[in-house]
């Protein structure tokens, strides 16, 4: 019998719940575990997490932290690489403050809350032809609040500058009480005097800067970008010009001077057309020389990856020549005519290249060229099970013309230390990201880290005259180096600024202004694991999308289920929240499958009610009789009044399945089949061939449960499509593929059915599927049976499985089908999560694009989960519908008449959530409708 271990109740949590309500305050084990990490090398367990939904909440928390002297750390996406998003006191997660409050298209500015993801912001701005210029490579998961805190920039800094160059004003909650509208004010104006009267600490800071302008100007870093220390440099320049630029003071302050609730940001026109080039240099010196010429093209971005980096991430995967000593990525805006291509080729002809430059003008090709650069850091986690990329000298800046010299120096230093090294970054402005690969749990590697930390930073400052930080912030990792960079006198001014605005010392202590050694709080436990905690998985996690809380996210779940003191009983609410959509697996550059870890934990506590249902389901003859009985009586029980009664009566029973499980009375159910698919096609239901008959090139159709039990025409359409291509499939005996069974923890039962499927389908050359989850499950059998006798058979099967869209495209190259001539319908495509995880992404889109009766339109968020996820719509209907809202909006904006997809649960969700005028069809049905009735010969 499992014992429930009582958790220690936090008095801080109790106090804050009384102030703010239960929904906004969390302090249970999974929450604190999830928020103990960000994307840095540190771990600090907080005492409580607060999720504010307005300025009043922020002010209450600030007041409470100051009165109780409790550290307060503001956090957004937690993608920070320096440890400034973790803390030992209160974590204030602003993720739920994620709206665009106002947009002025004419003047090109927007008022935006700090919890909005950069890519989401730019999606919303795209309809106005605008975007926010700064673009960190983590743009698909980083949030505006973190960008403001760190003064982020990114690859396109060359054109658009850093965040500090693009902020017009901010709303800042100050420790002294009240909200500052931080804009640019004339120093002698009545407005400025009023600001000083309300916030005397600000007046003292301005006087401090004014009185020390000579020192501040003398110590200004002589490089193109800098985020080290407080930005008193631009404040002093403003004072010289008679203004106080308050945003310059707060941007880049990393939560140590105040808390932001919104910012008014300057926007730029979205480029109409860009050119992306990839250039492979045989010699490092020539790469450095080429930069001078390439900058004359006025590029939007100019990025570098050195030879070591290319070796570590795998040259073959990204089509990079073996003799490339360095690879440059260049992007420029040519207004649609791409006249710069000729100039780019002309520059390249001057140098010895490993291959001709690759030039891309279409978005998909450009995206592929950028893929390696944008996923570089987490991809390095695949390099070695023990040696991980460690961010501790990761953000230095030197003069752009000395970057080649810097790369040679770094290769020498780390080469002598026998440390693998990746160097990449923004060569156009001399900003290098340096990632040594180390095992910090090894005593020798740990000492190498300490030695090179001081050696590299000293050399950057003394020999290169550079900066220790260009865009990632000082955080905890570089705080002790700030004094060394700026000297005692200027560092003393930084301390006085901090003391003036944070007299209680509670705002992110240990960050930016601190002499604590960088080795404090290193997370030795996590750095021995495969996850980079980069949060790419959070960017696609449908549960995180709804709850905006780290304990309800893929990254948080990894931390929770791999914790040494993990317990299902104190983590059940989060472990059972996962949809098993596999989106995290699909996107993870480090090849971590969080959903698999969740399933392993569920298997330790399989759901008893689900076990009984699936046990009955395994008795196919008996279960099919029940399905047909339900089908024959569906007109009786599938009525609003009866369904309401069923909904009410079944809730206590369904609580055994999940706390929020219900059978919603208003959910449209698919029609159950009175005559099952296998009964409708008895002539195809054959005894499976043995593997010795494989040469006969037989094709089998694995229809799955839904196509057999539902009267929706999907299974019939798949069969008819195959016949139109001249292929008559077999329907050998089959059990459930196992996905829904495994989802409830019954892995042994799932594998029992899988063994039968392996036996029955092994003799076929091709196994065609129509269901997304079945496609993935059949391909995953080799993982299920790794190290077991069935592994070889499972590996063979995985290579034979083809989704109907893959099968149809293959057939089109061999025996094109004749298509109907009809008025095109506007069709969009919802990409089912499990089909993406199975590697089938382009084929359905290509198939639809090629159909003459289809006007294909790609909707925004086509690759986002729709929230159906098998039986999740029953397990947690409310959350399921919240997940669906994003998809519903995207479909509406696409103006599609038909939504094509491949997942039965997705089809149920779509049919429930969309208006009747929008048809939902399986991709095989769309294909069949556009094919002539004559079978191919």
Coordinates of C-alpha atoms in Angstrom, one line a residue, residues 29 36 42-43 129 163 209 257 284 350 355 364 390 395 419 498 523 589 597 614 637 664 677 690 734 762 768 778 880:
X29 CA 6.3 19.6 -5.0
X36 CA 13.9 25.4 -9.8
X42 CA 21.8 26.4 -12.2
X43 CA 19.2 25.1 -9.8
X129 CA 2.9 43.9 -42.3
X163 CA 15.8 45.5 -27.5
X209 CA 24.7 59.5 -13.5
X257 CA 15.5 47.3 -10.3
X284 CA 39.2 30.7 -41.4
X350 CA 37.3 36.1 -54.3
X355 CA 31.5 24.4 -52.4
X364 CA 11.0 26.7 -46.8
X390 CA 28.1 24.5 -20.7
X395 CA 28.3 35.7 -24.9
X419 CA 37.9 20.3 -24.3
X498 CA 20.8 49.0 -7.2
X523 CA 22.9 21.9 -11.1
X589 CA 16.8 18.9 -30.9
X597 CA 8.9 9.4 -19.6
X614 CA -9.2 -2.3 -22.6
X637 CA -29.7 7.2 -26.4
X664 CA -20.2 15.6 -22.2
X677 CA -15.6 -2.2 -41.7
X690 CA 4.1 -15.9 -43.8
X734 CA -5.4 -7.0 -36.1
X762 CA 5.3 -9.4 -40.9
X768 CA -0.8 1.1 -45.2
X778 CA 3.5 0.6 -35.6
X880 CA -9.4 19.9 -24.3

